PDB file of C-alpha atoms and ligand atoms in Angstrom:
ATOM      1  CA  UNK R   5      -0.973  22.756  -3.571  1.00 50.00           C
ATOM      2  CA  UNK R   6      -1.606  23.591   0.223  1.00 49.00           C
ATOM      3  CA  UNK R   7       0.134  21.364   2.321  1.00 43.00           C
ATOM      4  CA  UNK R   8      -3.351  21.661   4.586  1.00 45.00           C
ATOM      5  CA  UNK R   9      -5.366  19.671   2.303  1.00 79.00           C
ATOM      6  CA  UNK R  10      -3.548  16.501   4.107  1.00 92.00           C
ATOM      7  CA  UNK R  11      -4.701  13.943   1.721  1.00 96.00           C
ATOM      8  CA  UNK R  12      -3.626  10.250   0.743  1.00 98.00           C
ATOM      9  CA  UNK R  13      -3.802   7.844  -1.789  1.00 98.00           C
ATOM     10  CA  UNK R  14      -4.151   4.038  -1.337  1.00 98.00           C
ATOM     11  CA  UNK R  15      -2.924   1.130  -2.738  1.00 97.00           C
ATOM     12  CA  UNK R  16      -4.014  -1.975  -1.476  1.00 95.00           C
ATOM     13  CA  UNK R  17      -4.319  -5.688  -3.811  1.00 92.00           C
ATOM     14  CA  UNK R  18      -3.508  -9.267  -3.359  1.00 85.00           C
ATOM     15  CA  UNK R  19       0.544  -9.720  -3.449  1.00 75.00           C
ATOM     16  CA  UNK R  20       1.259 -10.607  -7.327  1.00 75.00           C
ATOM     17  CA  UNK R  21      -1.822  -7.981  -8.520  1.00 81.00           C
ATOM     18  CA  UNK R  22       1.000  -5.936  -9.779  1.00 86.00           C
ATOM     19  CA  UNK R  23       0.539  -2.895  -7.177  1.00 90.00           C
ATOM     20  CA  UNK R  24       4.495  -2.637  -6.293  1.00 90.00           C
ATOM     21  CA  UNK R  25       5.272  -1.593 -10.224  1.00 93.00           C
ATOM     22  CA  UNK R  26       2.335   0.612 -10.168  1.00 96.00           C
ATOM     23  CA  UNK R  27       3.096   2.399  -7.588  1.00 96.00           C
ATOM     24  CA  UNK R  28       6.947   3.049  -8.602  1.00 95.00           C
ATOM     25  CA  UNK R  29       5.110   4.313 -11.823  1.00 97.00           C
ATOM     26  CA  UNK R  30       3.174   6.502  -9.789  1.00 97.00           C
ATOM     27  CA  UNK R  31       6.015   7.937  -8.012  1.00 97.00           C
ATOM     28  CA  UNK R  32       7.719   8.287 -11.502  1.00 97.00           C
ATOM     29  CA  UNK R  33       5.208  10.458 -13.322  1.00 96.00           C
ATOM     30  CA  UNK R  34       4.176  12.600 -10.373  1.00 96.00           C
ATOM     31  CA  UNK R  35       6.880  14.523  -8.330  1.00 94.00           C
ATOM     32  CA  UNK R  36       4.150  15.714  -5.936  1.00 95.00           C
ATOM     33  CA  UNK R  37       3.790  11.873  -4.930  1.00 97.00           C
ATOM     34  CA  UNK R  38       5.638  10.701  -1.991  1.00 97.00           C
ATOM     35  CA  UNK R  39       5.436   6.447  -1.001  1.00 97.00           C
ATOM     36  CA  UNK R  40       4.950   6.539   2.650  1.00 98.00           C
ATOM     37  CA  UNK R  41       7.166   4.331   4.834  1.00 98.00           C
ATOM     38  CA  UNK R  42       5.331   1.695   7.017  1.00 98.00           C
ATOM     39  CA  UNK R  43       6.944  -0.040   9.555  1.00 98.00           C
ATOM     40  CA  UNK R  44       7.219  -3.561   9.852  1.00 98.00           C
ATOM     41  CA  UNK R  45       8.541  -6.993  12.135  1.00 98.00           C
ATOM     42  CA  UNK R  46       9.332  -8.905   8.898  1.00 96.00           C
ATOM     43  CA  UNK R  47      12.791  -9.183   8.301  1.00 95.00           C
ATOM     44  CA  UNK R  48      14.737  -7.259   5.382  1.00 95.00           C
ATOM     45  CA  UNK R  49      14.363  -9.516   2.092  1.00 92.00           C
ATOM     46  CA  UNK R  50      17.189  -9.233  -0.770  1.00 91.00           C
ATOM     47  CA  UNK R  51      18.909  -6.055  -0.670  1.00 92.00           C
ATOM     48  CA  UNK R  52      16.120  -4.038   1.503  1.00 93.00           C
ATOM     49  CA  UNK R  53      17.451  -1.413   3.193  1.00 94.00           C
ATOM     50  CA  UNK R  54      16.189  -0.078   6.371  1.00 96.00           C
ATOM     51  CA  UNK R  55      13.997   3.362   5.971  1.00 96.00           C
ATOM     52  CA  UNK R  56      14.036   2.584   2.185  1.00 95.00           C
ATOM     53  CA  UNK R  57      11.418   0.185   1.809  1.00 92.00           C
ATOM     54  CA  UNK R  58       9.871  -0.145   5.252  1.00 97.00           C
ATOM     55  CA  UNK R  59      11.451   0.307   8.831  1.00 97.00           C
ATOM     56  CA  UNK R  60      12.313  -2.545  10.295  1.00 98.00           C
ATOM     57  CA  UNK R  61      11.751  -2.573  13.929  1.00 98.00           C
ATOM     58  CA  UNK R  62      11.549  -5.134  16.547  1.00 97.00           C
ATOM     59  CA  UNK R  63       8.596  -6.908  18.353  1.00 97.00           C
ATOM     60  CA  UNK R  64       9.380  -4.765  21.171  1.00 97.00           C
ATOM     61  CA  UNK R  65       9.958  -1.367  19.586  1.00 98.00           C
ATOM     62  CA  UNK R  66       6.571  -2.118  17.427  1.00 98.00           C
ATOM     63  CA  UNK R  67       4.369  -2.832  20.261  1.00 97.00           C
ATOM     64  CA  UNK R  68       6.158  -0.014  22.359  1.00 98.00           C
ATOM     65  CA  UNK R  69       5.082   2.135  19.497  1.00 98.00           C
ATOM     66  CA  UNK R  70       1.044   0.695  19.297  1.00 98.00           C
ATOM     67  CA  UNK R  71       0.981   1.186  22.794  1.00 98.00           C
ATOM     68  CA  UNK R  72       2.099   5.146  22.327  1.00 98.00           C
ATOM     69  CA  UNK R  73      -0.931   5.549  19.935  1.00 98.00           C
ATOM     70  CA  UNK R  74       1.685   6.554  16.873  1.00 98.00           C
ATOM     71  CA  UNK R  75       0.088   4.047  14.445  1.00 98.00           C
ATOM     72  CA  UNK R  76      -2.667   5.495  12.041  1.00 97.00           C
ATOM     73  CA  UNK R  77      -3.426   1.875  11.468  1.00 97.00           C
ATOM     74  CA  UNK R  78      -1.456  -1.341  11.554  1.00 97.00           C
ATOM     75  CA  UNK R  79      -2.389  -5.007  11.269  1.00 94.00           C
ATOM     76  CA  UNK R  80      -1.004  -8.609  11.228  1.00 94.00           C
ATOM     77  CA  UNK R  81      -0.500  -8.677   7.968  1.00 86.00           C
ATOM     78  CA  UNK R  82       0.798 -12.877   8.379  1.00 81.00           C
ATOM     79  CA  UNK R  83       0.481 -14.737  11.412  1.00 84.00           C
ATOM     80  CA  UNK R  84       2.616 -12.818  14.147  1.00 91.00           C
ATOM     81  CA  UNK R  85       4.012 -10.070  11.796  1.00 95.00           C
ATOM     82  CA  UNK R  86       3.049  -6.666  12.097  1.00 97.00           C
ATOM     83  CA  UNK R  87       2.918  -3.803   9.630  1.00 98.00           C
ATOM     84  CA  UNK R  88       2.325  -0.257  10.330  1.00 98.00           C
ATOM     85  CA  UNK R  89       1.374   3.248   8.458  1.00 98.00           C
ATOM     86  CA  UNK R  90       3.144   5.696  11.060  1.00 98.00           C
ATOM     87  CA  UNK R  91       1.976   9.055  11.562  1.00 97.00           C
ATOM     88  CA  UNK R  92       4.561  10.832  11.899  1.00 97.00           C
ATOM     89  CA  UNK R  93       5.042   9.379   8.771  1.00 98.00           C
ATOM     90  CA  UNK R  94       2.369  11.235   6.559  1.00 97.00           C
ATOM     91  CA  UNK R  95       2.949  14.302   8.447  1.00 97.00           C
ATOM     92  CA  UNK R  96       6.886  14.151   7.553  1.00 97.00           C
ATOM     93  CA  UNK R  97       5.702  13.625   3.997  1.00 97.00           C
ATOM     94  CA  UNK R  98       2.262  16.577   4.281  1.00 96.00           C
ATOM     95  CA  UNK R  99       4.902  18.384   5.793  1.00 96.00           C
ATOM     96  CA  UNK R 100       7.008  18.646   2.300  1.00 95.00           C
ATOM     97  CA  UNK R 101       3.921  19.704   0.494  1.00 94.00           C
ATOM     98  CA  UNK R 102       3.817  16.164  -0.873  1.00 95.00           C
ATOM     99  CA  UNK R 103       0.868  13.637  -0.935  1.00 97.00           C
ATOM    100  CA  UNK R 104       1.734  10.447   0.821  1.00 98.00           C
ATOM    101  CA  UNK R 105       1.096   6.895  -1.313  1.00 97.00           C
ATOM    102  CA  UNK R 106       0.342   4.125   1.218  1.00 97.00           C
ATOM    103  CA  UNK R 107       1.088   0.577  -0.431  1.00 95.00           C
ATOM    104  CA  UNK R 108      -0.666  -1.195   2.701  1.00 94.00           C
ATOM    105  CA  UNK R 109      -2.840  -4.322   2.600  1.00 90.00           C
ATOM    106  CA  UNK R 110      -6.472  -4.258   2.364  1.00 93.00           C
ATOM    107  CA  UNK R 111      -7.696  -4.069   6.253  1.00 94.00           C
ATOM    108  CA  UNK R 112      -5.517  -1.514   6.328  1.00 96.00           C
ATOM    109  CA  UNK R 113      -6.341   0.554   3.752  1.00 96.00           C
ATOM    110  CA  UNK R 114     -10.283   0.234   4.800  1.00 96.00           C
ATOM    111  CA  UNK R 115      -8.873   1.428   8.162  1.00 96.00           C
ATOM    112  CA  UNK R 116      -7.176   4.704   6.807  1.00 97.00           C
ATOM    113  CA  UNK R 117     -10.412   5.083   4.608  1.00 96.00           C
ATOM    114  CA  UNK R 118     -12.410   5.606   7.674  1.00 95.00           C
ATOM    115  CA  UNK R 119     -10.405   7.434   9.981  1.00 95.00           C
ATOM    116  CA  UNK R 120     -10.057   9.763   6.846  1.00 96.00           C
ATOM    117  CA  UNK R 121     -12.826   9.786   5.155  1.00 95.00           C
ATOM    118  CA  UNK R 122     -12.981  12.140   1.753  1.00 95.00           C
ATOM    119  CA  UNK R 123      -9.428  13.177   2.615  1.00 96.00           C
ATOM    120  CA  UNK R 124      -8.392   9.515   0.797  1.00 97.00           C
ATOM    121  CA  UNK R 125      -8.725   7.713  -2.305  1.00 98.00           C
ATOM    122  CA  UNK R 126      -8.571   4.119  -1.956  1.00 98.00           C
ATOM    123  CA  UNK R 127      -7.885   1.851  -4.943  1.00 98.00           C
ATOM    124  CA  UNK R 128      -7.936  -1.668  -5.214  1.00 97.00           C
ATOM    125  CA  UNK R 129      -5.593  -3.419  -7.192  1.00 96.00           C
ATOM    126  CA  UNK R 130      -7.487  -6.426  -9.461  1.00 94.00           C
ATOM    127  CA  UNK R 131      -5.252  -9.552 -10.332  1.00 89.00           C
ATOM    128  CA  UNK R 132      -7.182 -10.988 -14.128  1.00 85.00           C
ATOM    129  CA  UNK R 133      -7.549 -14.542 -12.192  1.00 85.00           C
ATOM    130  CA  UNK R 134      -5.783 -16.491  -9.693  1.00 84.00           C
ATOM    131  CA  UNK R 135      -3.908 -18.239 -12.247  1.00 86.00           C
ATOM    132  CA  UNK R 136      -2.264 -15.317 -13.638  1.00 83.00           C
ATOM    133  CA  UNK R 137      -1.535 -14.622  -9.778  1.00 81.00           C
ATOM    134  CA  UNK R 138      -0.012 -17.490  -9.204  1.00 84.00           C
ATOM    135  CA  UNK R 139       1.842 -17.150 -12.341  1.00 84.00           C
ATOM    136  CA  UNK R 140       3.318 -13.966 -11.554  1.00 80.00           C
ATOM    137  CA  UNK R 141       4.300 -15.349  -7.739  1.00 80.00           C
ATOM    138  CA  UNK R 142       6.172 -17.966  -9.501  1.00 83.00           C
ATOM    139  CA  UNK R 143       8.343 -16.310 -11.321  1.00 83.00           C
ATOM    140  CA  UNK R 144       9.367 -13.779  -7.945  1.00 76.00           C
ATOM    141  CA  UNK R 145      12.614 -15.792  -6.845  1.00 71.00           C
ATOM    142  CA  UNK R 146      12.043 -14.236  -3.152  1.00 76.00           C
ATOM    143  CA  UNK R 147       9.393 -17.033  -2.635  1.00 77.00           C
ATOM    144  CA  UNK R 148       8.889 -20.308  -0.979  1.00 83.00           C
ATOM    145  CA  UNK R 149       5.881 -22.560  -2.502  1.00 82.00           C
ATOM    146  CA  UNK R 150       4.569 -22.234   1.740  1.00 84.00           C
ATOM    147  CA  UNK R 151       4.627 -18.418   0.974  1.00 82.00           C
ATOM    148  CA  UNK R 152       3.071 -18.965  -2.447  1.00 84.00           C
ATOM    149  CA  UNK R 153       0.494 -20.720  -1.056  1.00 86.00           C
ATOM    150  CA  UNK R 154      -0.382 -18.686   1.703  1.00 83.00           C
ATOM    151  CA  UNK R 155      -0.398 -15.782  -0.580  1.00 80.00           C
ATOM    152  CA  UNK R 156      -3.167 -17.118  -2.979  1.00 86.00           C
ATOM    153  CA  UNK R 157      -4.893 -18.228  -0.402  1.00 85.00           C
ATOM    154  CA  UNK R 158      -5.239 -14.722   0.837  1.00 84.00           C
ATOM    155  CA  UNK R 159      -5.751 -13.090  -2.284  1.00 88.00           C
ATOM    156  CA  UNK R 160      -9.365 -14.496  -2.596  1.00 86.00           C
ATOM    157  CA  UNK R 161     -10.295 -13.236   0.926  1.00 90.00           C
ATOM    158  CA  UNK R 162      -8.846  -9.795   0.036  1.00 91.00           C
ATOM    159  CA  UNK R 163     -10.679  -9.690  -3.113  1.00 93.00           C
ATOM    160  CA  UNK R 164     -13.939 -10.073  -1.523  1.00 93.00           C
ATOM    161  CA  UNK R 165     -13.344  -6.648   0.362  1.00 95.00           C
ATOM    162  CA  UNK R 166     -12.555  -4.792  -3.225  1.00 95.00           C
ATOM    163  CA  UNK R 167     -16.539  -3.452  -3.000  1.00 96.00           C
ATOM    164  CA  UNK R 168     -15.297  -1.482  -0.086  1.00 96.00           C
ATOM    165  CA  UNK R 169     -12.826   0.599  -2.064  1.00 97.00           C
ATOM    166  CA  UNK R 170     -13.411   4.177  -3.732  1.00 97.00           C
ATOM    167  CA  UNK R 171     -12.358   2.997  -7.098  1.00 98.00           C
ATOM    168  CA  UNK R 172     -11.134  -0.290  -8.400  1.00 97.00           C
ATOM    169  CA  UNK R 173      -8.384  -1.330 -11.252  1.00 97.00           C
ATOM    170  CA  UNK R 174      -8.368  -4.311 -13.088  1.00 94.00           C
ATOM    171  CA  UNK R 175      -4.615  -5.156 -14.218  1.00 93.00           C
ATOM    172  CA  UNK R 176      -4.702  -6.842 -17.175  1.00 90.00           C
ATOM    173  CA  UNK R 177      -2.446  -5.022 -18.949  1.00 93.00           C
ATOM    174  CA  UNK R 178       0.131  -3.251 -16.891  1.00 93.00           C
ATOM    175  CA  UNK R 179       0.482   0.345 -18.955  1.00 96.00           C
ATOM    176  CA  UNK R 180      -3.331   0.334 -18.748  1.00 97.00           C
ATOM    177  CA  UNK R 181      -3.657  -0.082 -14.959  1.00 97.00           C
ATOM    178  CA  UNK R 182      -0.429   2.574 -14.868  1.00 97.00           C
ATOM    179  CA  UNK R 183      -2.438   5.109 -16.665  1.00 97.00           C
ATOM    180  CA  UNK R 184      -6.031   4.176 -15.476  1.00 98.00           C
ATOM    181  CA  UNK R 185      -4.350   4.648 -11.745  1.00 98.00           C
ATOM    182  CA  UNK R 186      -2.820   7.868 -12.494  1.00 97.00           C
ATOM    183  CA  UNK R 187      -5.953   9.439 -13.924  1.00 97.00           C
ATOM    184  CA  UNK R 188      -7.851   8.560 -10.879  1.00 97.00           C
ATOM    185  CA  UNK R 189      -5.114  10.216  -8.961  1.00 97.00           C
ATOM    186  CA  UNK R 190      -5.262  13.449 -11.393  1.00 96.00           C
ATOM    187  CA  UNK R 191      -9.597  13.258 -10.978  1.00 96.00           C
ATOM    188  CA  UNK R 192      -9.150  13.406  -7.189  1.00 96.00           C
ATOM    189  CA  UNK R 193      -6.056  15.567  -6.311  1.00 95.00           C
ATOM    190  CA  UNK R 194      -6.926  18.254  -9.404  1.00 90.00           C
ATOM    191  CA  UNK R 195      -4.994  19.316 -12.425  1.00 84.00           C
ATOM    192  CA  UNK R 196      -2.538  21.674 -10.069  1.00 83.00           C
ATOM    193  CA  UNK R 197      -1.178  17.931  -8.755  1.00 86.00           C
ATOM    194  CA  UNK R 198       0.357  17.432 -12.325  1.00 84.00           C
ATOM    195  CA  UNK R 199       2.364  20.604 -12.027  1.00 76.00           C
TER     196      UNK R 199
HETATM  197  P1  LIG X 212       5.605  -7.430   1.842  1.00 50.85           P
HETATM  198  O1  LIG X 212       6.064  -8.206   3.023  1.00 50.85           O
HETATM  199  O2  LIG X 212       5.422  -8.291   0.620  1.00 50.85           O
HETATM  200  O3  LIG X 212       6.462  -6.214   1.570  1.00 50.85           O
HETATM  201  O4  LIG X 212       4.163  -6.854   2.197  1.00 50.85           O
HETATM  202  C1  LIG X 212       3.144  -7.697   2.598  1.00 50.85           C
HETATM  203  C2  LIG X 212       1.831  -6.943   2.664  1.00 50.85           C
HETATM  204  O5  LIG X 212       1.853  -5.977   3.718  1.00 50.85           O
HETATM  205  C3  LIG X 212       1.507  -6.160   1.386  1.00 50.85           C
HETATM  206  O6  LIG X 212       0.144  -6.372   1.051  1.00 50.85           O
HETATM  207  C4  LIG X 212       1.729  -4.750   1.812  1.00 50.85           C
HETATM  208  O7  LIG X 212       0.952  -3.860   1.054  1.00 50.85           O
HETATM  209  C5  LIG X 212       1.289  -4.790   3.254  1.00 50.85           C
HETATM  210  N1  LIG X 212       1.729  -3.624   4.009  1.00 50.85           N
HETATM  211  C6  LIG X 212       2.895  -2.947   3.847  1.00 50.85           C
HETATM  212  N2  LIG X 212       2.936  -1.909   4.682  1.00 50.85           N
HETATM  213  C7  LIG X 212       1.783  -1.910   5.389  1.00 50.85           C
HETATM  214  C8  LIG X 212       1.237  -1.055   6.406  1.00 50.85           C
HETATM  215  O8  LIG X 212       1.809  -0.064   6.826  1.00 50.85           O
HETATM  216  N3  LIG X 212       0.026  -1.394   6.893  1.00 50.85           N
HETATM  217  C9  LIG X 212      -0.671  -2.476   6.456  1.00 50.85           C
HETATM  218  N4  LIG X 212      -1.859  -2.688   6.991  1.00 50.85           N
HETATM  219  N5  LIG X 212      -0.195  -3.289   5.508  1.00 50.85           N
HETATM  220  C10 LIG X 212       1.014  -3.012   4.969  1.00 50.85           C
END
């Protein structure tokens, strides 16, 4: 695969739809599949390591780095924190001969969908129902019920943006979604990405 076809997948759901274990399935199955790193203001949660999950930067360091022009897109993802998709980023990871899988939330994702237009597949992550959402929050020991709550109440105003996405996946049963996600990734990238 030529490194100069520079495209990108994209991941984007309400927190709970199950997109985190999809993607790690994603990265399992295809070695050609790279997650891309954002950077972020939140602070580590659990074990997180720094340049693992995200990079953790600073207020200052973020805003020094908007103000630069090195974000492809970023966004307040909740109330005074910031999340970012790099660029130096996907070119680290085009760079490798690898396709870059951006687990970003939805604004975002519609953002990186325009800027690159048939170069990216966006697909939207379907929770069944709120319930099952909130179900699935619940059971996450990493959460307050504030943070619960703020969560589902997002998750309905990111679901009403799914119309804007290339392709959409209902999770109802994980290994479905898994497989249903990777053969959309197979459809766009070609049989060579398998390889
Ligand atoms: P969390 O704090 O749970 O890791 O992530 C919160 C939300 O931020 C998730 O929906 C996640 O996909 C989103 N997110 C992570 N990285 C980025 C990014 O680089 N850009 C945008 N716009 N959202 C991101």
């Amino acid at each position: 695969m030529s490194t100069s076809l520079k495209k990108v997948i994209i991941l984007a759901a309400p927190s709970g739809a199950g997109k985190t274990t999809i993607t790690k399935y994603l990265l399992e199955r295809f070695s050609r599949l790279a997650f891309s790193i954002s950077a972020t203001t939140r602070a580590p949660r659990g074990a997180e390591q720094d340049g693992v999950a995200y990079h953790f930067l600073s207020l200052a360091k973020f805003e020094g780095l908007i103000y630069q022009n090195e974000f492809l897109e970023y966004e307040q993802v909740y109330e005074g924190v910031y999340y970012g998709t790099l660029k130096s980023e996907l070119e680290r990871i085009w760079a490798l001969g690898k396709v870059p899988v951006l687990d970003i939330d939805v604004k975002g994702a519609i953002q990186v969908q325009k800027q690159l237009g048939d170069k990216s597949l966006s697909i939207f992550i379907m929770p069944p129902s709120i319930d099952a959402l909130k179900e699935r929050l619940l059971h996450r020991q990493t959460e307050t019920p504030e943070s619960i709550q703020t969560r589902i109440d997002k998750a309905a105003y990111e679901i009403s943006f799914s119309n804007q996405f290339n392709k959409v996946v209902k999770n109802e049963v994980l290994e479905t979604a898994c497989n249903d996600t990777a053969n959309l990734l197979i459809e766009f990238l070609g049989p060579d990405f398998t390889k």
